[in-house]
mmCIF file of C-alpha atoms and ligand atoms in Angstrom:
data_model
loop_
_atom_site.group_PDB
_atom_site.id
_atom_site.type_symbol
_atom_site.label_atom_id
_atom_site.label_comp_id
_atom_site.label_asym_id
_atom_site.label_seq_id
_atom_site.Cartn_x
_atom_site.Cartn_y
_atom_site.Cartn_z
ATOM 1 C CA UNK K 162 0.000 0.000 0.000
ATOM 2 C CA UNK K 163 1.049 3.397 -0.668
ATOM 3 C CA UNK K 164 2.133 5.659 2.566
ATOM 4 C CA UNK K 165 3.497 8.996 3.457
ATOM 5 C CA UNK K 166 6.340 7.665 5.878
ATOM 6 C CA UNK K 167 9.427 9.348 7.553
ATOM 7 C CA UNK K 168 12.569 7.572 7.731
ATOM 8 C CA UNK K 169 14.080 10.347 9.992
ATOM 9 C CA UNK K 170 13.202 13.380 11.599
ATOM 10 C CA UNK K 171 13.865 16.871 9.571
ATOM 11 C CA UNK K 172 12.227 19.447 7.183
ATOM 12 C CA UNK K 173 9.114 18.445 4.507
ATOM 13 C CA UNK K 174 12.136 16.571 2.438
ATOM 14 C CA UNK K 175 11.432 13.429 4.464
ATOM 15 C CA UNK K 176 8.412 12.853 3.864
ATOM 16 C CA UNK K 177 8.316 10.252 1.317
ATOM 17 C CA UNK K 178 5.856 8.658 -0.317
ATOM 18 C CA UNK K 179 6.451 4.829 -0.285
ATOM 19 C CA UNK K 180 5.210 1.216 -0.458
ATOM 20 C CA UNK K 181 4.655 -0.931 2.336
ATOM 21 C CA UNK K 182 2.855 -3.740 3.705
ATOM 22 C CA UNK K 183 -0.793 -3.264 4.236
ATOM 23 C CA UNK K 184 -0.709 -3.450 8.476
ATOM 24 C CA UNK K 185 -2.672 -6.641 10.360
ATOM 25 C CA UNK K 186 -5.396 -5.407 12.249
ATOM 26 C CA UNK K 187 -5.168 -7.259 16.220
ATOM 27 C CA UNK K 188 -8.068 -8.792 17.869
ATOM 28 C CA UNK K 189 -9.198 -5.436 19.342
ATOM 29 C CA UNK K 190 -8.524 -3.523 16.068
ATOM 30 C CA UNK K 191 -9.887 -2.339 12.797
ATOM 31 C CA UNK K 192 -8.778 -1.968 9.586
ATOM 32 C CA UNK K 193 -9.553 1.068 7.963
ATOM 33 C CA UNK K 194 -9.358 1.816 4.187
ATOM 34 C CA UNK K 195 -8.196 5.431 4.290
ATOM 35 C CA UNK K 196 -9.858 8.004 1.999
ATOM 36 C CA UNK K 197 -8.741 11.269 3.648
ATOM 37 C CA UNK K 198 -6.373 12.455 6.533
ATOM 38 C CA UNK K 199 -7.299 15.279 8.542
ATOM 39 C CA UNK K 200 -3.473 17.428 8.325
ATOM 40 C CA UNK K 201 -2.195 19.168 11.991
ATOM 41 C CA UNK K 202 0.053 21.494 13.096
ATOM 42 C CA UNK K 203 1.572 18.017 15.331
ATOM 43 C CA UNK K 204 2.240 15.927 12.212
ATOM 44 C CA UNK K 205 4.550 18.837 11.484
ATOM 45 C CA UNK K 206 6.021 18.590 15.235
ATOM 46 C CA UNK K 207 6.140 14.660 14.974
ATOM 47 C CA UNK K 208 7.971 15.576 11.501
ATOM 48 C CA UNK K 209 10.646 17.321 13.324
ATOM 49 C CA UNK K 210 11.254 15.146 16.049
ATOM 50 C CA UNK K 211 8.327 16.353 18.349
ATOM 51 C CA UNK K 212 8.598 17.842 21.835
ATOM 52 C CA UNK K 213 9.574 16.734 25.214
ATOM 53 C CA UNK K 214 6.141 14.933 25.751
ATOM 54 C CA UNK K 215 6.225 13.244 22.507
ATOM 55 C CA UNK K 216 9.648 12.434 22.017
ATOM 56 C CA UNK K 217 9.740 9.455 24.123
ATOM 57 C CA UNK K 218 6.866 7.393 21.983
ATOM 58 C CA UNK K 219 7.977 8.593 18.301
ATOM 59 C CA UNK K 220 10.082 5.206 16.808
ATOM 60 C CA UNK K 221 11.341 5.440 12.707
ATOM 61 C CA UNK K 222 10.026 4.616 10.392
ATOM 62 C CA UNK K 223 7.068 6.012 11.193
ATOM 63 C CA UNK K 224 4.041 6.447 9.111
ATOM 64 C CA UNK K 225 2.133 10.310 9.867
ATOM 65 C CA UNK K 226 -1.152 11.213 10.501
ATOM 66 C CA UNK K 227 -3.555 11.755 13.385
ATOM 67 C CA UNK K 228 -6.875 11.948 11.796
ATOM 68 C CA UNK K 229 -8.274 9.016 9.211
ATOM 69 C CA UNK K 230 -12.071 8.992 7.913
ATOM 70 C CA UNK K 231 -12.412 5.745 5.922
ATOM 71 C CA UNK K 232 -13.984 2.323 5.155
ATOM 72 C CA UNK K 233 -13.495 -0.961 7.767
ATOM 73 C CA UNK K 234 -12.355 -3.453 5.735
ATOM 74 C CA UNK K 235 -11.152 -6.509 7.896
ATOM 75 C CA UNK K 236 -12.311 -6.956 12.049
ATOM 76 C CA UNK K 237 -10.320 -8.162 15.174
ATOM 77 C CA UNK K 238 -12.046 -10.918 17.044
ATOM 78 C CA UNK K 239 -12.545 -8.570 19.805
ATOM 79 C CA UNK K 240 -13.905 -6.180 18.137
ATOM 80 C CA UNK K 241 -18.088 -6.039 18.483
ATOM 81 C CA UNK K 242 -19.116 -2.602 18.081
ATOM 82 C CA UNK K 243 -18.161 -2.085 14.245
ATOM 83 C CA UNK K 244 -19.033 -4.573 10.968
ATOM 84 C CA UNK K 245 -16.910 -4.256 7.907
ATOM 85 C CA UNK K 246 -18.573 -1.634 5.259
ATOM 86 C CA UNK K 247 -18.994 0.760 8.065
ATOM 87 C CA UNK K 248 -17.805 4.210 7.393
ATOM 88 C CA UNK K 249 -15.949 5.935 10.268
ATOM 89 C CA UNK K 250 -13.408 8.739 11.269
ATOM 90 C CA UNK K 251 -11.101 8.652 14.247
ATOM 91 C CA UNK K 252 -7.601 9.276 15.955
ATOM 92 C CA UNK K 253 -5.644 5.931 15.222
ATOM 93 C CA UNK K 254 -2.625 5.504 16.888
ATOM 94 C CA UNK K 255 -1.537 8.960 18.415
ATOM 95 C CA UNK K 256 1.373 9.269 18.045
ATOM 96 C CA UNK K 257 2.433 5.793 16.642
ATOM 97 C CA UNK K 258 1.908 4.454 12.778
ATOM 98 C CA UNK K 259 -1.449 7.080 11.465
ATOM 99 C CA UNK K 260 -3.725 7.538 8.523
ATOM 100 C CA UNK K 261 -1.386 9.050 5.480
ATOM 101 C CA UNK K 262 -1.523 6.051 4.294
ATOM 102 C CA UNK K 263 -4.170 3.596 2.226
ATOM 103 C CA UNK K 264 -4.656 1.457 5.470
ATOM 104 C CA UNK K 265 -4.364 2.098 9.070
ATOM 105 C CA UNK K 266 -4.912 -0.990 11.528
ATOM 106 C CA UNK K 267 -5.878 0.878 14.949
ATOM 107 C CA UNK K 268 -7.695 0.052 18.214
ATOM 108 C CA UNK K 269 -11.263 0.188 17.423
ATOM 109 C CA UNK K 270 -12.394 2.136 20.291
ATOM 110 C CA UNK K 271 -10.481 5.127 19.077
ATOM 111 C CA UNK K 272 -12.970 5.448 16.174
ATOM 112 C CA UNK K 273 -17.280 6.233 15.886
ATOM 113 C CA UNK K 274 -19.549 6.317 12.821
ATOM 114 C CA UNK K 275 -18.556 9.151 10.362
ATOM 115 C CA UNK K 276 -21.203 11.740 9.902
ATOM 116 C CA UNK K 277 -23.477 10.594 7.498
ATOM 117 C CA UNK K 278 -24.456 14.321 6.166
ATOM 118 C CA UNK K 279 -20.527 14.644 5.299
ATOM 119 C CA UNK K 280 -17.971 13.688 2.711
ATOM 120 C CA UNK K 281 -15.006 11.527 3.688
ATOM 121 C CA UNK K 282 -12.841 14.399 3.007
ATOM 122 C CA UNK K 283 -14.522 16.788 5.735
ATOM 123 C CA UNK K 284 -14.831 13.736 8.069
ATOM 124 C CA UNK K 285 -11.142 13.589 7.645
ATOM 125 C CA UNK K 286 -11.096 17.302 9.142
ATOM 126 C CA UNK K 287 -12.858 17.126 12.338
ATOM 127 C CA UNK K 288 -11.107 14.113 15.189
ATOM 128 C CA UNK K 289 -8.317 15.321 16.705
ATOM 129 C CA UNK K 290 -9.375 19.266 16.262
ATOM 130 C CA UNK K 291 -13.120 18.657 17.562
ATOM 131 C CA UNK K 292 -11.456 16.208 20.057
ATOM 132 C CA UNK K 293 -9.539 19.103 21.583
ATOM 133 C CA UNK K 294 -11.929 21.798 21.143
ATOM 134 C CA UNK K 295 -14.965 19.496 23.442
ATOM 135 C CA UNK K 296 -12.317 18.553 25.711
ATOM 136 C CA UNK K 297 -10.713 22.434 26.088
ATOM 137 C CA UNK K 298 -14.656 23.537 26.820
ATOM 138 C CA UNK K 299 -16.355 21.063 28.325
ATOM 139 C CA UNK K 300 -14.285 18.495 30.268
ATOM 140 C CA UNK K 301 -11.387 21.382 31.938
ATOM 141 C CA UNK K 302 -13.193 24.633 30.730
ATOM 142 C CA UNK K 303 -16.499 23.024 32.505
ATOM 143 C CA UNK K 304 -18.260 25.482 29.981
ATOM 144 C CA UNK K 305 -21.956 25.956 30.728
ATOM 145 C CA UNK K 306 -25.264 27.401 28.781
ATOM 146 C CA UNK K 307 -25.828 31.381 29.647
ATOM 147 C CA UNK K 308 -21.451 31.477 30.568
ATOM 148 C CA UNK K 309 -19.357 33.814 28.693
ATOM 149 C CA UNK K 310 -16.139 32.321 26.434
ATOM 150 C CA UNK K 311 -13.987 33.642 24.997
ATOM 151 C CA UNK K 312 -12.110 31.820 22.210
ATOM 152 C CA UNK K 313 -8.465 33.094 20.983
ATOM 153 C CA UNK K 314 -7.357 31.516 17.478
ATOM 154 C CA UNK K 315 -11.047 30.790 16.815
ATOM 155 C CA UNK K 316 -10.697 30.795 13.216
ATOM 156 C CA UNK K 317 -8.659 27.711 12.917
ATOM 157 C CA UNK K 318 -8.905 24.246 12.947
ATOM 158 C CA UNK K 319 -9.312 23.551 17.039
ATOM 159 C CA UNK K 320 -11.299 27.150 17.289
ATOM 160 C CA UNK K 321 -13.968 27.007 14.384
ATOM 161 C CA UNK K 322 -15.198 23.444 16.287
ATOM 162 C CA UNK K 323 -14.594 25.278 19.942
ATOM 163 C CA UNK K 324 -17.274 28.426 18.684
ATOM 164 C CA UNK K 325 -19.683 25.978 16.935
ATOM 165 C CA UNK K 326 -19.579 23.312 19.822
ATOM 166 C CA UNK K 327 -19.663 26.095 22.806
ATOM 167 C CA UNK K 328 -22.818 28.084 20.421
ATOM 168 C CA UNK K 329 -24.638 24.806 20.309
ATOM 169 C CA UNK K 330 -24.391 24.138 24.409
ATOM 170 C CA UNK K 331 -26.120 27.493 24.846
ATOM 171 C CA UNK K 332 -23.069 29.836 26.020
ATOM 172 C CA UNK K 333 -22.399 33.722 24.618
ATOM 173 C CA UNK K 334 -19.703 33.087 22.425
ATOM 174 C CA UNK K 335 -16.707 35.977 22.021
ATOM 175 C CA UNK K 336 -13.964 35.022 19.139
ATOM 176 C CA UNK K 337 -11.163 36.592 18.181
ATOM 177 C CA UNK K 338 -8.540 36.064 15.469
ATOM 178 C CA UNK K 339 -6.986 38.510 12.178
ATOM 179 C CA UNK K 340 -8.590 40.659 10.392
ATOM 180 C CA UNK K 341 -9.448 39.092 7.161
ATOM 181 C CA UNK K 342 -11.439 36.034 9.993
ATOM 182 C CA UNK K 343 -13.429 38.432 11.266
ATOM 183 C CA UNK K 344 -16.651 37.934 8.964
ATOM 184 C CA UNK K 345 -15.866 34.155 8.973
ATOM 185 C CA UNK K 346 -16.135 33.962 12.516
ATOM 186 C CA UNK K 347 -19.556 35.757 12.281
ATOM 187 C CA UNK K 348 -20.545 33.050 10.225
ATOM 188 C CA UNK K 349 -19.788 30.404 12.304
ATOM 189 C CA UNK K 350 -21.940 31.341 14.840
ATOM 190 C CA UNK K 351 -19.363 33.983 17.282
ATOM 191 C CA UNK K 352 -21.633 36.480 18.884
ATOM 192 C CA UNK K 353 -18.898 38.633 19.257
ATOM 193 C CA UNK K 354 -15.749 38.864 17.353
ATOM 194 C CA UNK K 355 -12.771 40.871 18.430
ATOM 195 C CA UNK K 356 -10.127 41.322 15.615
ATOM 196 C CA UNK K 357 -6.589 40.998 17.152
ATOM 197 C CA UNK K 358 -4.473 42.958 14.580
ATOM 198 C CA UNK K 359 -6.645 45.941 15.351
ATOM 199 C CA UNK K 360 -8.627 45.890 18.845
ATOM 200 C CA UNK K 361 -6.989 44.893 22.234
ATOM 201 C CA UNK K 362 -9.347 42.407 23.921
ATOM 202 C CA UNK K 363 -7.635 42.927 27.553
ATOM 203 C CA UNK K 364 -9.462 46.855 26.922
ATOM 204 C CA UNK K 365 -12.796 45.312 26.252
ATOM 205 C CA UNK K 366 -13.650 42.142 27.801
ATOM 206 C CA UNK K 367 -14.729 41.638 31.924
ATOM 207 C CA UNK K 368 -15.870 39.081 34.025
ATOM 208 C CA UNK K 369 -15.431 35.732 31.218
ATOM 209 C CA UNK K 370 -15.936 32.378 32.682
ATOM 210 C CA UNK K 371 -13.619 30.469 30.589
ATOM 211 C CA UNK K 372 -11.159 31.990 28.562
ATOM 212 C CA UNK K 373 -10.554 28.710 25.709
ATOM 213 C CA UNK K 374 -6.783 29.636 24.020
ATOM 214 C CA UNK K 375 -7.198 27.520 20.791
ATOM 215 C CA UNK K 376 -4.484 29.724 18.901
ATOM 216 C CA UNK K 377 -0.888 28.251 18.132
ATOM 217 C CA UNK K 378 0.589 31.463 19.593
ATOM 218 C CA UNK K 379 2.928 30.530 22.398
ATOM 219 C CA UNK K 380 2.695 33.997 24.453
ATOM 220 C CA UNK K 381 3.262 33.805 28.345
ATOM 221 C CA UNK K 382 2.443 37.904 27.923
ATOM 222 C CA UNK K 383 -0.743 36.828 25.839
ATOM 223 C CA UNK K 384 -1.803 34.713 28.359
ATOM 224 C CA UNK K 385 -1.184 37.343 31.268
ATOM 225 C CA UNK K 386 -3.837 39.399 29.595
ATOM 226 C CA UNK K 387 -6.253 36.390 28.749
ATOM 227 C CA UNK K 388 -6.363 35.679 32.748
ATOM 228 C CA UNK K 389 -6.999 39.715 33.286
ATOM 229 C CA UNK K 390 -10.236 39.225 31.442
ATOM 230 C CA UNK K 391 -11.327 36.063 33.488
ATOM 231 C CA UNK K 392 -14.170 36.380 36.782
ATOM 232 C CA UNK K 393 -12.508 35.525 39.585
ATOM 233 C CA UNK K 394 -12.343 31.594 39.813
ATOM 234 C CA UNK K 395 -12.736 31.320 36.011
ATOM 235 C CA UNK K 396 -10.960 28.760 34.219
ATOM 236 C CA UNK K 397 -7.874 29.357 31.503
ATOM 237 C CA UNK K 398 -7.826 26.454 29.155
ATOM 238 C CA UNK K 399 -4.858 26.088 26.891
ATOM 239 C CA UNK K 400 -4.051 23.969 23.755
ATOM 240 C CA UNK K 401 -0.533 24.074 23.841
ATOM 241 C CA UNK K 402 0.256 21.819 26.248
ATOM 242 C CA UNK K 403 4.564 21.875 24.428
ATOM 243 C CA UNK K 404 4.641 25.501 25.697
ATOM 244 C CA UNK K 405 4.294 25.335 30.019
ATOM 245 C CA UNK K 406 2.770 28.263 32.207
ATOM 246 C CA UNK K 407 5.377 30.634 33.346
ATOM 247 C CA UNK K 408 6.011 31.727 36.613
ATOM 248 C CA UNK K 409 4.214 34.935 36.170
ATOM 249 C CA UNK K 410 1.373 33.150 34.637
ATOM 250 C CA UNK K 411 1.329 30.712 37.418
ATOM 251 C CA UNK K 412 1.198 33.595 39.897
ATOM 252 C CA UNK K 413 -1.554 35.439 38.202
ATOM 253 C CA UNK K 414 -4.133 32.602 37.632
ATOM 254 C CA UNK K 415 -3.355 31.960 42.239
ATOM 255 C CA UNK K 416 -4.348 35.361 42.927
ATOM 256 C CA UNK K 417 -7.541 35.325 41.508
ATOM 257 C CA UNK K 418 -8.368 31.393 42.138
ATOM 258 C CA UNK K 419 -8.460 31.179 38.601
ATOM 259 C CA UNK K 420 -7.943 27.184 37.466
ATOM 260 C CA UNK K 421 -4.858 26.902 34.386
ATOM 261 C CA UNK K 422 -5.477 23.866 32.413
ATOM 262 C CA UNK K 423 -3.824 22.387 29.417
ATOM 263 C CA UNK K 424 -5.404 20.017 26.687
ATOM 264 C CA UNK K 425 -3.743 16.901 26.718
ATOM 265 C CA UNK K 426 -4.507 13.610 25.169
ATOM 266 C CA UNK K 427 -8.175 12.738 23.388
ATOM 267 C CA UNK K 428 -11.274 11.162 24.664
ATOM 268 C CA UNK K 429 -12.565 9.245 21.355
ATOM 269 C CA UNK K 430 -15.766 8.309 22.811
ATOM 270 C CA UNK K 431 -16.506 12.056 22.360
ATOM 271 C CA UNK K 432 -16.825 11.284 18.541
ATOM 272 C CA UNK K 433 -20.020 9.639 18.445
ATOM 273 C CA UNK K 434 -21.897 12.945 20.111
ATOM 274 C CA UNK K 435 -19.557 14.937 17.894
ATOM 275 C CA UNK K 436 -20.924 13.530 14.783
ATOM 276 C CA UNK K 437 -24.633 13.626 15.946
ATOM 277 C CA UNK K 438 -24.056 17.482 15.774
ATOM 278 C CA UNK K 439 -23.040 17.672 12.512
ATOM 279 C CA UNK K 440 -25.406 15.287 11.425
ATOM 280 C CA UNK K 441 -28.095 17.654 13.176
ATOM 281 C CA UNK K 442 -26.452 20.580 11.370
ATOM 282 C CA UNK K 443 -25.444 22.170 14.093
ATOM 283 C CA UNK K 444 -21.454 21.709 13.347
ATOM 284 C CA UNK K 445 -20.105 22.493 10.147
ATOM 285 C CA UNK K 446 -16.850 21.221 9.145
ATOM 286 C CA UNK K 447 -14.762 23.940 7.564
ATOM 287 C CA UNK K 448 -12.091 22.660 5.038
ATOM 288 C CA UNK K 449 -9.958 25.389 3.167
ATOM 289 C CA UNK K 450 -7.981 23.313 0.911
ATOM 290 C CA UNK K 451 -7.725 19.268 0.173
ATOM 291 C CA UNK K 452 -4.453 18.208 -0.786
ATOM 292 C CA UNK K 453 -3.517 15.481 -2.951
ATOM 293 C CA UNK K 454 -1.490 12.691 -1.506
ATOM 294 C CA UNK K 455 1.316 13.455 -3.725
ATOM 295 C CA UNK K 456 1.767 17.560 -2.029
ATOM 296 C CA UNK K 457 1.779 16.359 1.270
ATOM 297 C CA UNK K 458 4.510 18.453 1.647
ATOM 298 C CA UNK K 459 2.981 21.599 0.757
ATOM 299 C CA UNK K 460 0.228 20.717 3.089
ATOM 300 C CA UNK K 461 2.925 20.451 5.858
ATOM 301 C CA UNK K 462 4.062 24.198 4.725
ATOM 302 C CA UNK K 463 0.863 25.813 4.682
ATOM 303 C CA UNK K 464 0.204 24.235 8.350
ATOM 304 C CA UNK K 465 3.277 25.455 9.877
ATOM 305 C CA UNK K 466 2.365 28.813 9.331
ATOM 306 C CA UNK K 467 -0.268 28.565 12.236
ATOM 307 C CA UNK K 468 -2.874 30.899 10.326
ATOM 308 C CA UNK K 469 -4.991 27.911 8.214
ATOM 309 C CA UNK K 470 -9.053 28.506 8.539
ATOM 310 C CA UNK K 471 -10.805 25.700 9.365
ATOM 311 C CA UNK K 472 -8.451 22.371 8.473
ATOM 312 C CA UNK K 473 -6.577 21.042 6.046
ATOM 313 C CA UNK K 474 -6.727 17.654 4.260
ATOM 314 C CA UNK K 475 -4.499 15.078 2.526
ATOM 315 C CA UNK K 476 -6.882 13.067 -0.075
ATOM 316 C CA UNK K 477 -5.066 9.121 0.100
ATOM 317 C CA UNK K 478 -7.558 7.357 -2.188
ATOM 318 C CA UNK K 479 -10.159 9.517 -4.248
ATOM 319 C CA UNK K 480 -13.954 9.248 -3.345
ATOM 320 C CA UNK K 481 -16.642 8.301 -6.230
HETATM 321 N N1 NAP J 565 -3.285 19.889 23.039
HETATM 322 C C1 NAP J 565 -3.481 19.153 21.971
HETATM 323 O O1 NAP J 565 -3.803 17.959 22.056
HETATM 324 C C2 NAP J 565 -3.353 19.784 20.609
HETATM 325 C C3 NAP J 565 -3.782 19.059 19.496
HETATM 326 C C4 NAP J 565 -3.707 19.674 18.246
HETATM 327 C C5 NAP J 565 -3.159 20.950 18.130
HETATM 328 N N2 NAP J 565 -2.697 21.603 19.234
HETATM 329 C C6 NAP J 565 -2.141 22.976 19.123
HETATM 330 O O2 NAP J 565 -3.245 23.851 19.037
HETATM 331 C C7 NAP J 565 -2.895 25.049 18.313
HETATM 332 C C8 NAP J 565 -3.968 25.336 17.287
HETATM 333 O O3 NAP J 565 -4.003 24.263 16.347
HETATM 334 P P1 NAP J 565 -4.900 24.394 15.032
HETATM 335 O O4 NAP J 565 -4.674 23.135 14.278
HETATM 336 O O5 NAP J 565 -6.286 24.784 15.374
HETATM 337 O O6 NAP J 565 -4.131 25.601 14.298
HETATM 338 P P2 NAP J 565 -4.597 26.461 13.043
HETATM 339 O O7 NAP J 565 -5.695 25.756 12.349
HETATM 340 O O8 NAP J 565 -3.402 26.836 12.287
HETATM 341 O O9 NAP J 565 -5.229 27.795 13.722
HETATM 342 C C9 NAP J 565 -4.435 28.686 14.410
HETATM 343 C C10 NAP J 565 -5.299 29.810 14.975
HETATM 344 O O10 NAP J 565 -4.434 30.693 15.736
HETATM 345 C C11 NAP J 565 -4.662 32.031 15.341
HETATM 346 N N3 NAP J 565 -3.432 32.800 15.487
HETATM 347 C C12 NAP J 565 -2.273 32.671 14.789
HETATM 348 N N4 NAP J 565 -1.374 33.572 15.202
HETATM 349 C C13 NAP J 565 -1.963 34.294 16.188
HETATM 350 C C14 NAP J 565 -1.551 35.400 16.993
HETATM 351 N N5 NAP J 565 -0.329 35.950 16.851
HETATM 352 N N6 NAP J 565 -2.417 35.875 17.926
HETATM 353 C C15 NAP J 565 -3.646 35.331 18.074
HETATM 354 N N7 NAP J 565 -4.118 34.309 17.323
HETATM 355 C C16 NAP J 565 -3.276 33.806 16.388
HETATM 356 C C17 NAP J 565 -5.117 31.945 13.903
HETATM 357 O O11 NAP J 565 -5.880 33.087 13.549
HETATM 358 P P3 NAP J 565 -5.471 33.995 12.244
HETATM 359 O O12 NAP J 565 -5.185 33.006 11.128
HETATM 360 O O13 NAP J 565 -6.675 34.832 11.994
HETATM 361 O O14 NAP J 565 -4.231 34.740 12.659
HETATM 362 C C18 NAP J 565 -5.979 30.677 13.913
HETATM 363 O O15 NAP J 565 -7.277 31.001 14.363
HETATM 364 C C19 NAP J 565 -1.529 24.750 17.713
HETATM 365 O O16 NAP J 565 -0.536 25.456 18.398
HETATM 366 C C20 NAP J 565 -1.347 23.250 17.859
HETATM 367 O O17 NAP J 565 0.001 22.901 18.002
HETATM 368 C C21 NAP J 565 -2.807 21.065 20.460
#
């Protein structure tokens, strides 16, 4: 089967496109025929030779990709939940062997029914994203209806889930991200948007009950002024778990009994009430370019520049 593998860690020139053996699904895998992988700012960490967390688990040669949306083709004898034929979308593997390639074996319970309403390529779009956005709201930002959040890098791939999911759960929704985002994010559902090259939300924001940083800025100073917009005992939820609270941060979320919390690792059995939303059409899945399997590396480029709208996606076997 074909596969977008690295044989060592470095810039997009080792990413390779290559043949290997199709993988063996265990008895409490799947194995997934792989139309479309979702493409994230980590695969471009894992890449390089991840961080400090991820260093540890990443072993070469290693196959990339954290989000698959595809067919089941074979069953582990485990394995009860799924049949073969069954379309789904998931996080196999994180951070072992992933989805750029035409099959991915992976634990089953890491994967739910793919959206029915949607095409493999947006299903592709929305695990590890939504998975981080529900988590960042709901499980550490303990986000309820009538509270106030206020989303930072809301335009991009974990953000434009964190608005829709947090506008469907009943909350006031403030956004922010650049200027040329600002009508997206009114689209999406933001009841407020606050443009960052131009406004400075520190001046205009009070009393939030969860301030959700979903932007791939790594700002100790950015976050200082997030936590000045917080209620006291509000809640600071972070996605970038490689970049660590300062001291000064630290200080500043204990003198106001704010709670700091980072998004780490995914709960997949999120993806089943994930989908039901976008089935219900209450989640759209925003996808700004597909990319063929062939340009993964230009995918990888137009990732690390931390501005994409909505996701990205590498097409591995074209849908009829
Ligand atoms: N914890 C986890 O498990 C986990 C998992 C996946 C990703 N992540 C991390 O989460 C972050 C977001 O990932 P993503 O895939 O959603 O990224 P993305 O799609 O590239 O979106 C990045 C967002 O950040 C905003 N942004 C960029 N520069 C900014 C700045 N200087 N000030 C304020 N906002 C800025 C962008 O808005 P504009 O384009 O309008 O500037 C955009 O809304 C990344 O750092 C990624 O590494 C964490």
């Amino acid at each position: 089967m074909k596969a977008i593998n690295i044989n060592e860690f470095g810039g997009t020139e080792v990413l390779k496109l290559v043949e290997i053996e199709r993988p063996i699904p265990a008895a409490d895998e799947i194995l997934i025929k792989v139309f479309a992988s979702g493409v994230n700012l980590v695969d471009c960490g894992i890449r390089n030779g991840g961080n400090d967390i991820l260093r540890p688990f990443l072993k070469l040669p290693l196959t990339l990709g954290c989000d698959a949306a595809g067919i089941i083709t074979e069953i582990g004898s485990e394995v009860k939940n799924f049949k073969i034929g069954d379309q789904v979308y998931g996080c196999p593997n994180f951070p072992g062997n992933g989805s750029y390639a035409e099959y991915c074996a992976a634990k089953a319970n890491q994967f739910a029914l793919k959206p029915k309403n949607i095409t493999f390529n947006e299903a592709a779009g929305v695990p590890l994203a939504a998975l981080v956005a529900w988590a960042g709201l709901f499980e550490l930002g303990e986000l309820k209806a009538g509270q106030q959040v206020f989303i930072q890098g809301a335009s991009g791939g974990i953000g434009s889930f964190a608005v829709q999911f947090a506008k469907s759960k009943g909350a006031f929704v403030i956004a922010s991200a650049s200027t040329g985002n600002v009508d997206f994010l009114k689209q999406i559902g933001a009841d407020e948007v606050i443009d960052y090259k131009t406004q400075n939300f520190n001046e205009l924001l009070r009393e939030i009950d969860l301030v959700f940083d979903a932007s791939s800025l790594r700002d100790n100073n950015e976050r200082l002024k997030a936590i000045s917009v917080l209620k006291n005992g509000g809640i600071f939820v972070s996605v970038n778990v490689d970049f660590p609270f300062n001291e000064k941060v630290n200080e500043a979320l204990a003198k106001r009994n704010i709670k700091g919390k980072m998004v780490a690792g995914q709960k997949h059995e999120n993806l089943a009430e994930i989908a039901k939303l976008i089935e219900e059409g209450k989640v759209t899945v925003i996808v700004s370019k597909v990319y063929p399997i062939a340009q993964v590396a230009e995918a990888h480029e137009e990732s690390i520049k931390g501005h994409v709208r909505g996701k990205l996606v590498l097409e591995i076997i074209k849908e009829d």
